[in-house]
Amino acid sequence: MKILENKAICIVLALALVIAGFIIGGCRSLNSLYSSKVEKVFMTGEDGDGICIENDLAERETAAVNLCTIASKYDGTKKQADGVREAAAELSSASSVADKLEANKNLDTAVESLFNDLLGQQLSASDEKYARSLYTDFNSRNDTISHDPYNRYAAQYNEIIAGFPASLLPVKEAVIFY
Amino acid sequence: MKKILKIWALLVMIISMAVPTAFAGIPEKSQSFYVADYANVISQETENYIVEKNGQLENLCGGQIVVVAVDFLDGMDIEDYAYKVFKEWQIGSAEKNNGVLLLLAIGEDNYWCIQGKGLESEISSGEIDDMLWEYLEEDFASADYDAGVRKFFDKMFVAVSEVYSEGDVTETKSADTGSVLRIILLLIKILVVVIIIVVIIKGTRKNRYDTGGTAERRTDAGRTNRPSARSVIMPRPSRTRSRGTYRTTRPTSGSSSGRTSVSRPSGRGGGGISRGGGAGRRGR
């Protein structure tokens, strides 16, 4: 091809290939780092033992749904219970960490509203005991999430991608979960 | 030159004293480790009791139940404070992560209890909340902190023991310890009397044999026909015999150190970790 006989064009093409290689290779490498280190900790735990944020979120969903079961016995809480079920379903179907974070916050708001409503009802002694226990479990999971090593890994990853030359690449930051 | 060195040494000393510890505001571990009463609300008797019971628990499963009483939390959230204490002190065994921390903030009228990672599924935060409500809250509200701590500790001790015991572990109140000891002493006395009687009988028989008898019994065959002295004097306990209220005084089969039945607490953290969570005072 005659065009390739032009030295300037060849230099430009070579540079373009190098840059493309850098971008593609760099992005793949960082995405692989994210999946293998950061996301894995979120989904399966630092030791791969299943003690992780994903599990904590599942436990929160369960506690929320069980709270709805108690609420279903009392007429004045139907609206809030529906709101909780909706938020739990949204959390269950969320796929990315960012979506899960958002859905988790929505579930927080919905459950708090339902719990406060329940306390305003004439609950039986056992229902009150169950409701308080479930609410405590629900909230304590947020505590464990805040201490989960995932956030440390996410912060480290963000430090890496903020440094040169990774900062030149179009790579998304890891979401800090709370 | 010497003057300069002295000044430097003094400066270094002053600076090192001013340097904060890893977690600002976290209290130092107490000498006993299991009770750190910086608010002076727990009696010596209760403290000794908690230390003794922790010895039993450590022998059973490496678990530790630590009680910390402080006046204030230095502006920290009680959950965070409890988490940091747990992390710094490494409560419970490193292998099972089965520690429990009860934190009382007397000046802030608050308390929090947090469990180790290995107990999360066995003793949930909801269950801890129920226990706190039932065994601590009333006494805490009436400022009888010592009584509340004692009751809650007993309940938590049973709860943790049950996680690792094979059989039933029943709750005992501190008053029952005395009656158990009395029964044991009585059994020992009976055993001593039995031993004396058997020795006397054997002595009598020996005298009878020595005055006449066949040579047969002196052969190996004869000997084996005689009951072994050991099995008469020290009958082997049956495996089905009741073990008493707590199995914690016996070393478990998994114990590698061959500990005796005397409970000696380690007096230090076992390396356990917690992920946070737990439960605290309601209506905060």
Coordinates of C-alpha atoms in Angstrom, one line a residue:
Chain A
M1 CA 0.0 0.0 0.0
K2 CA 1.3 3.3 -1.1
I3 CA 0.0 5.0 2.0
L4 CA 2.3 2.9 4.2
E5 CA 5.3 4.1 2.2
N6 CA 4.8 7.5 3.8
K7 CA 7.1 7.6 6.8
A8 CA 4.9 10.1 8.7
I9 CA 1.8 8.1 8.4
C10 CA 3.6 5.0 9.5
I11 CA 4.9 6.7 12.6
V12 CA 1.3 8.0 13.4
L13 CA -0.1 4.5 12.8
A14 CA 2.5 2.9 15.0
L15 CA 1.8 5.4 17.7
A16 CA -1.9 4.8 17.4
L17 CA -1.3 1.1 17.8
V18 CA 0.8 1.6 20.9
I19 CA -1.8 3.9 22.4
A20 CA -4.6 1.5 21.6
G21 CA -2.6 -1.4 23.0
F22 CA -1.9 0.6 26.1
I23 CA -5.6 1.5 26.6
I24 CA -7.0 -1.9 25.8
G25 CA -4.4 -3.9 27.7
G26 CA -4.4 -1.6 30.6
C27 CA -8.2 -1.6 30.9
R28 CA -8.3 -5.4 30.6
S29 CA -5.7 -5.7 33.3
L30 CA -7.4 -3.4 35.7
N31 CA -10.8 -5.0 35.1
S32 CA -9.3 -8.4 35.8
L33 CA -7.8 -6.9 39.0
Y34 CA -11.2 -5.6 40.0
S35 CA -13.0 -8.9 39.3
S36 CA -10.4 -11.1 40.9
K37 CA -9.7 -9.0 44.0
V38 CA -12.4 -6.5 44.7
E39 CA -15.6 -8.0 43.4
K40 CA -14.6 -11.5 44.6
V41 CA -14.3 -10.2 48.2
F42 CA -17.8 -8.6 47.8
M43 CA -19.3 -11.8 46.5
T44 CA -17.5 -14.6 48.4
G45 CA -15.5 -13.0 51.2
E46 CA -11.8 -12.3 51.8
D47 CA -11.2 -15.9 52.6
G48 CA -13.7 -17.3 50.1
D49 CA -15.8 -18.6 52.9
G50 CA -19.0 -16.8 52.0
I51 CA -18.8 -14.3 54.8
C52 CA -19.2 -11.3 52.7
I53 CA -21.4 -8.3 51.9
E54 CA -23.4 -10.3 49.5
N55 CA -24.3 -12.7 52.3
D56 CA -25.1 -9.8 54.7
L57 CA -27.4 -8.3 52.1
A58 CA -29.2 -11.6 51.7
E59 CA -29.7 -11.8 55.5
R60 CA -31.0 -8.2 55.5
E61 CA -33.6 -9.2 52.8
T62 CA -34.6 -12.1 54.9
A63 CA -35.0 -10.1 58.0
A64 CA -37.0 -7.4 56.1
V65 CA -39.3 -10.0 54.6
N66 CA -39.9 -11.7 58.0
L67 CA -40.8 -8.3 59.4
C68 CA -43.4 -8.0 56.6
T69 CA -44.8 -11.3 57.8
I70 CA -45.4 -9.9 61.2
A71 CA -46.8 -6.7 59.8
S72 CA -49.3 -8.6 57.7
K73 CA -51.2 -9.4 60.9
Y74 CA -51.9 -5.7 61.5
D75 CA -54.0 -3.6 59.2
G76 CA -52.3 -0.3 59.6
T77 CA -49.0 -1.3 58.2
K78 CA -49.9 -2.7 54.8
K79 CA -48.5 0.2 52.8
Q80 CA -45.2 0.2 54.6
A81 CA -45.0 -3.6 54.3
D82 CA -45.5 -3.4 50.5
G83 CA -42.8 -0.8 50.3
V84 CA -40.4 -3.1 52.1
R85 CA -41.2 -6.0 49.9
E86 CA -40.6 -3.8 46.8
A87 CA -37.3 -2.6 48.2
A88 CA -36.2 -6.2 49.1
A89 CA -37.1 -7.3 45.6
E90 CA -35.1 -4.4 44.1
L91 CA -32.1 -5.4 46.2
S92 CA -32.4 -9.0 45.2
S93 CA -32.4 -8.1 41.5
A94 CA -29.6 -5.6 41.7
S95 CA -26.6 -6.8 39.8
S96 CA -23.8 -4.2 40.2
V97 CA -22.3 -3.1 43.5
A98 CA -23.5 0.5 42.9
D99 CA -27.1 -0.8 42.3
K100 CA -26.9 -2.9 45.4
L101 CA -25.7 0.1 47.5
E102 CA -28.6 2.2 46.3
A103 CA -31.1 -0.6 46.8
N104 CA -29.8 -1.3 50.3
K105 CA -30.3 2.3 51.3
N106 CA -33.8 2.2 50.0
L107 CA -34.5 -0.9 52.0
D108 CA -33.1 0.8 55.1
T109 CA -35.6 3.6 54.7
A110 CA -38.5 1.3 54.0
V111 CA -37.8 -1.0 57.0
E112 CA -37.3 1.9 59.4
S113 CA -40.7 3.2 58.3
L114 CA -42.3 -0.2 58.7
F115 CA -40.8 -0.8 62.1
N116 CA -41.8 2.6 63.5
D117 CA -45.3 1.9 62.2
L118 CA -45.3 -1.5 63.9
L119 CA -44.4 0.0 67.2
G120 CA -47.4 2.2 66.9
Q121 CA -49.7 -0.9 66.7
Q122 CA -51.0 -3.0 69.5
L123 CA -48.5 -5.8 69.0
S124 CA -48.7 -9.0 70.9
A125 CA -45.8 -9.8 73.2
S126 CA -44.3 -12.4 70.9
D127 CA -44.8 -10.2 67.8
E128 CA -43.1 -7.3 69.5
K129 CA -40.2 -9.5 70.6
Y130 CA -39.9 -10.9 67.0
A131 CA -40.1 -7.4 65.5
R132 CA -37.4 -6.0 67.7
S133 CA -35.2 -9.0 67.2
L134 CA -35.5 -8.8 63.4
Y135 CA -34.9 -5.1 63.4
T136 CA -31.8 -5.5 65.4
D137 CA -30.5 -8.3 63.1
F138 CA -31.4 -6.1 60.1
N139 CA -29.4 -3.1 61.5
S140 CA -26.5 -5.1 62.8
R141 CA -25.8 -6.3 59.3
N142 CA -25.1 -2.8 58.2
D143 CA -22.5 -2.6 61.0
T144 CA -20.8 -5.7 59.7
I145 CA -21.0 -4.4 56.2
S146 CA -19.3 -1.2 57.2
H147 CA -16.4 -3.3 58.7
D148 CA -16.1 -5.7 55.8
P149 CA -12.7 -5.9 54.1
Y150 CA -14.3 -5.2 50.8
N151 CA -14.1 -1.5 51.4
R152 CA -10.4 -1.7 52.1
Y153 CA -9.9 -3.6 48.8
A154 CA -12.1 -1.1 47.0
A155 CA -10.1 1.9 48.4
Q156 CA -6.8 0.2 47.4
Y157 CA -8.1 -0.4 43.9
N158 CA -9.2 3.3 43.7
E159 CA -5.7 4.3 44.8
I160 CA -4.2 2.3 42.0
I161 CA -6.4 3.6 39.3
A162 CA -5.8 7.2 40.5
G163 CA -2.1 6.8 40.0
F164 CA -0.2 7.4 36.8
P165 CA -0.5 5.9 34.2
A166 CA -3.7 4.1 35.2
S167 CA -5.4 7.5 35.7
L168 CA -5.2 7.9 32.0
L169 CA -7.4 5.0 31.3
P170 CA -11.2 5.1 31.2
V171 CA -11.8 2.8 34.2
K172 CA -14.5 3.1 36.8
E173 CA -13.8 3.5 40.4
A174 CA -14.8 0.8 42.8
V175 CA -17.9 1.7 44.9
I176 CA -17.2 2.1 48.6
F177 CA -20.1 0.3 50.3
Y178 CA -21.0 2.7 53.1
Chain B
M1 CA 27.7 16.8 74.0
K2 CA 26.3 15.0 77.0
K3 CA 23.9 17.8 77.7
I4 CA 22.6 17.6 74.2
L5 CA 22.1 13.9 74.5
K6 CA 20.2 14.3 77.7
I7 CA 18.0 16.9 76.2
W8 CA 17.2 14.7 73.3
A9 CA 16.5 11.7 75.5
L10 CA 14.1 13.9 77.5
L11 CA 12.4 15.1 74.4
V12 CA 12.0 11.6 73.0
M13 CA 10.5 10.5 76.3
I14 CA 8.0 13.3 76.4
I15 CA 7.0 12.8 72.7
S16 CA 6.6 9.0 73.2
M17 CA 4.3 9.6 76.1
A18 CA 2.2 11.9 74.1
V19 CA 1.9 9.6 71.1
P20 CA -1.5 8.1 71.0
T21 CA -2.1 4.4 70.9
A22 CA -3.3 2.6 67.8
F23 CA -7.0 3.4 68.6
A24 CA -7.4 6.7 70.4
G25 CA -9.6 6.4 73.5
I26 CA -9.6 2.6 73.6
P27 CA -8.9 1.4 77.1
E28 CA -5.9 -0.7 77.9
K29 CA -6.5 -4.4 78.7
S30 CA -6.9 -5.0 82.4
Q31 CA -4.6 -7.4 84.3
S32 CA -7.2 -10.1 84.3
F33 CA -8.2 -9.4 80.7
Y34 CA -11.8 -10.6 81.2
V35 CA -13.1 -7.7 83.3
A36 CA -11.9 -4.1 82.7
D37 CA -13.9 -2.0 85.2
Y38 CA -12.7 1.6 84.5
A39 CA -16.0 2.9 85.9
N40 CA -15.8 1.1 89.2
V41 CA -19.2 -0.5 89.0
I42 CA -18.4 -4.2 89.2
S43 CA -17.6 -5.8 92.5
Q44 CA -14.5 -7.9 93.1
E45 CA -16.6 -10.9 93.7
T46 CA -18.3 -10.6 90.3
E47 CA -14.9 -9.9 88.7
N48 CA -13.4 -13.1 90.2
Y49 CA -16.5 -15.1 89.2
I50 CA -16.2 -13.9 85.5
V51 CA -12.5 -14.7 85.4
E52 CA -13.2 -18.2 86.8
K53 CA -16.0 -18.9 84.4
N54 CA -13.9 -17.7 81.5
G55 CA -11.3 -20.3 82.4
Q56 CA -13.9 -23.0 82.1
L57 CA -15.1 -21.6 78.8
E58 CA -11.6 -21.3 77.4
N59 CA -11.0 -25.0 78.3
L60 CA -14.2 -26.0 76.5
C61 CA -13.8 -24.1 73.3
G62 CA -11.4 -21.2 73.6
G63 CA -14.3 -18.8 73.9
Q64 CA -14.0 -15.6 76.0
I65 CA -16.7 -13.3 77.4
V66 CA -15.1 -10.0 78.3
V67 CA -16.8 -7.2 80.2
V68 CA -15.6 -3.6 79.9
A69 CA -17.1 -0.8 81.9
V70 CA -16.1 2.8 81.0
D71 CA -17.5 6.1 82.0
F72 CA -17.5 7.7 78.5
L73 CA -16.9 6.9 74.9
D74 CA -14.8 10.0 74.0
G75 CA -17.3 11.1 71.4
M76 CA -17.3 7.7 69.5
D77 CA -20.4 5.7 68.5
I78 CA -20.8 2.9 71.0
E79 CA -20.9 0.3 68.2
D80 CA -17.6 1.6 66.7
Y81 CA -16.1 1.7 70.2
A82 CA -17.1 -1.9 70.9
Y83 CA -15.8 -3.0 67.5
K84 CA -12.4 -1.3 68.1
V85 CA -12.0 -2.8 71.6
F86 CA -12.8 -6.3 70.2
K87 CA -10.4 -5.8 67.4
E88 CA -7.6 -4.5 69.6
W89 CA -8.0 -7.0 72.4
Q90 CA -8.6 -10.0 70.0
I91 CA -11.3 -11.6 72.1
G92 CA -12.0 -15.3 71.6
S93 CA -10.0 -18.0 69.9
A94 CA -8.3 -17.2 66.6
E95 CA -9.5 -20.6 65.2
K96 CA -13.2 -20.2 66.1
N97 CA -13.6 -16.5 66.5
N98 CA -15.9 -17.1 69.5
G99 CA -15.4 -14.1 71.7
V100 CA -18.1 -11.9 73.2
L101 CA -17.7 -8.3 74.5
L102 CA -20.1 -6.6 76.8
L103 CA -19.4 -2.9 76.9
L104 CA -21.0 -0.6 79.4
A105 CA -20.7 3.2 79.1
I106 CA -22.0 4.3 82.5
G107 CA -21.8 8.0 82.0
E108 CA -23.6 7.8 78.7
D109 CA -26.2 5.5 80.1
N110 CA -25.6 3.0 77.3
Y111 CA -24.3 -0.5 76.6
W112 CA -23.5 -2.7 73.7
C113 CA -22.7 -6.3 73.2
I114 CA -20.8 -7.7 70.2
Q115 CA -20.0 -11.2 69.2
G116 CA -17.1 -12.8 67.3
K117 CA -17.4 -13.7 63.7
G118 CA -17.7 -17.4 64.5
L119 CA -20.8 -16.9 66.7
E120 CA -22.8 -14.7 64.3
S121 CA -24.9 -17.5 63.0
E122 CA -25.2 -19.2 66.4
I123 CA -26.0 -16.2 68.5
S124 CA -27.5 -13.5 66.3
S125 CA -27.6 -9.9 67.2
G126 CA -31.4 -10.2 67.6
E127 CA -30.8 -12.9 70.3
I128 CA -28.2 -10.7 72.0
D129 CA -30.8 -7.9 72.0
D130 CA -33.3 -10.2 73.7
M131 CA -30.8 -11.3 76.3
L132 CA -29.8 -7.7 77.0
W133 CA -33.4 -6.7 77.4
E134 CA -34.2 -9.6 79.7
Y135 CA -31.1 -9.9 81.8
L136 CA -29.4 -6.5 81.9
E137 CA -31.8 -3.7 81.1
E138 CA -33.7 -3.7 84.4
D139 CA -30.7 -3.6 86.6
F140 CA -28.9 -1.2 84.3
A141 CA -31.8 1.2 84.5
S142 CA -31.8 1.1 88.3
A143 CA -28.0 1.5 88.3
D144 CA -27.4 -1.9 89.8
Y145 CA -24.7 -2.6 87.2
D146 CA -23.0 -5.4 89.1
A147 CA -26.2 -7.5 89.3
G148 CA -27.1 -6.9 85.6
V149 CA -23.6 -7.8 84.5
R150 CA -23.7 -11.0 86.5
K151 CA -27.1 -12.1 85.1
F152 CA -26.2 -11.3 81.6
F153 CA -22.8 -13.0 81.8
D154 CA -24.4 -16.1 83.1
K155 CA -26.9 -16.2 80.3
M156 CA -24.2 -15.5 77.7
F157 CA -22.0 -18.2 79.2
V158 CA -24.7 -20.8 78.8
A159 CA -25.4 -19.6 75.3
V160 CA -21.8 -19.9 74.2
S161 CA -21.3 -23.2 76.0
E162 CA -24.3 -24.6 74.3
V163 CA -22.9 -23.9 70.9
Y164 CA -20.0 -26.2 71.7
S165 CA -21.4 -28.8 74.1
E166 CA -22.8 -32.1 73.0
G167 CA -25.2 -32.5 75.8
D168 CA -27.4 -30.2 77.8
V169 CA -25.8 -27.4 79.7
T170 CA -28.1 -26.0 82.3
E171 CA -27.9 -22.5 83.8
T172 CA -26.6 -22.3 87.3
K173 CA -26.8 -19.3 89.5
S174 CA -23.7 -18.5 91.6
A175 CA -25.5 -19.9 94.7
D176 CA -25.4 -23.4 93.1
T177 CA -21.6 -23.5 92.9
G178 CA -21.5 -24.2 96.7
S179 CA -23.9 -27.1 96.6
V180 CA -22.0 -28.8 93.7
L181 CA -18.8 -28.5 95.7
R182 CA -20.5 -30.1 98.7
I183 CA -21.7 -33.0 96.6
I184 CA -18.2 -33.5 95.2
L185 CA -16.7 -33.5 98.7
L186 CA -19.2 -36.0 99.9
L187 CA -18.4 -38.3 97.0
I188 CA -14.7 -38.1 97.8
K189 CA -15.4 -38.9 101.4
I190 CA -17.4 -42.0 100.4
L191 CA -14.7 -43.1 98.0
V192 CA -12.1 -42.8 100.7
V193 CA -14.2 -44.9 103.1
V194 CA -14.7 -47.5 100.4
I195 CA -11.0 -47.6 99.8
I196 CA -10.2 -48.1 103.5
I197 CA -12.8 -50.9 103.8
V198 CA -11.4 -52.7 100.7
V199 CA -7.8 -52.4 101.9
I200 CA -8.9 -53.8 105.3
I201 CA -10.7 -56.7 103.6
K202 CA -7.8 -57.4 101.4
G203 CA -5.4 -57.2 104.3
T204 CA -7.6 -59.7 106.2
R205 CA -7.7 -62.1 103.2
K206 CA -3.9 -61.9 102.7
N207 CA -3.4 -62.8 106.3
R208 CA -5.7 -65.8 105.8
Y209 CA -3.8 -67.0 102.7
D210 CA -0.4 -66.6 104.3
T211 CA -1.4 -69.0 107.1
G212 CA -2.1 -71.8 104.6
G213 CA -3.4 -72.5 101.2
T214 CA -2.5 -73.9 97.9
A215 CA 0.4 -73.1 95.7
E216 CA -1.9 -72.8 92.8
R217 CA -2.9 -69.3 93.4
R218 CA 0.7 -68.2 93.2
T219 CA 1.0 -69.2 89.6
D220 CA 0.4 -66.9 86.7
A221 CA -2.8 -68.7 85.9
G222 CA -3.9 -68.3 89.5
R223 CA -3.1 -64.7 89.5
T224 CA -5.1 -63.9 86.5
N225 CA -8.1 -65.5 88.2
R226 CA -7.9 -63.0 91.0
P227 CA -9.5 -59.7 90.4
S228 CA -7.0 -57.0 89.8
A229 CA -6.5 -54.8 92.8
R230 CA -6.7 -51.7 90.7
S231 CA -10.1 -52.5 89.4
V232 CA -11.5 -53.1 92.9
I233 CA -10.0 -50.1 94.6
M234 CA -10.4 -47.7 91.7
P235 CA -13.4 -48.7 89.7
R236 CA -13.4 -47.1 86.2
P237 CA -16.2 -44.6 86.0
S238 CA -19.0 -45.5 83.7
R239 CA -19.3 -43.3 80.6
T240 CA -23.0 -42.9 81.2
R241 CA -22.6 -41.4 84.6
S242 CA -23.9 -37.9 85.0
R243 CA -21.1 -35.4 84.4
G244 CA -22.7 -32.6 86.5
T245 CA -24.0 -29.3 85.4
Y246 CA -21.1 -28.2 83.2
R247 CA -19.0 -30.3 81.0
T248 CA -16.6 -27.5 80.9
T249 CA -14.5 -28.8 83.7
R250 CA -13.4 -31.8 81.6
P251 CA -11.0 -31.3 78.8
T252 CA -12.6 -32.0 75.5
S253 CA -11.4 -34.9 73.3
G254 CA -10.1 -32.3 70.8
S255 CA -7.9 -30.7 73.4
S256 CA -4.3 -31.0 72.3
S257 CA -2.6 -29.7 75.4
G258 CA -3.9 -32.4 77.8
R259 CA -5.2 -29.9 80.3
T260 CA -6.3 -31.0 83.7
S261 CA -9.8 -30.3 85.0
V262 CA -8.5 -27.2 86.8
S263 CA -9.6 -24.2 84.8
R264 CA -6.9 -21.7 84.3
P265 CA -7.8 -18.7 82.2
S266 CA -5.2 -17.6 79.7
G267 CA -5.6 -13.9 80.7
R268 CA -5.1 -12.7 77.2
G269 CA -6.9 -12.4 73.9
G270 CA -7.0 -15.6 71.8
G271 CA -6.8 -13.8 68.5
G272 CA -10.5 -13.8 67.7
I273 CA -12.1 -11.3 65.4
S274 CA -15.5 -9.7 65.0
R275 CA -17.2 -8.2 62.0
G276 CA -19.1 -5.7 64.1
G277 CA -22.8 -5.8 64.6
G278 CA -24.2 -6.9 67.9
A279 CA -26.9 -5.1 69.9
G280 CA -27.3 -2.5 72.5
R281 CA -29.7 -0.5 74.6
R282 CA -33.1 0.1 73.1
G283 CA -34.8 3.4 72.7
R284 CA -31.5 5.2 72.1

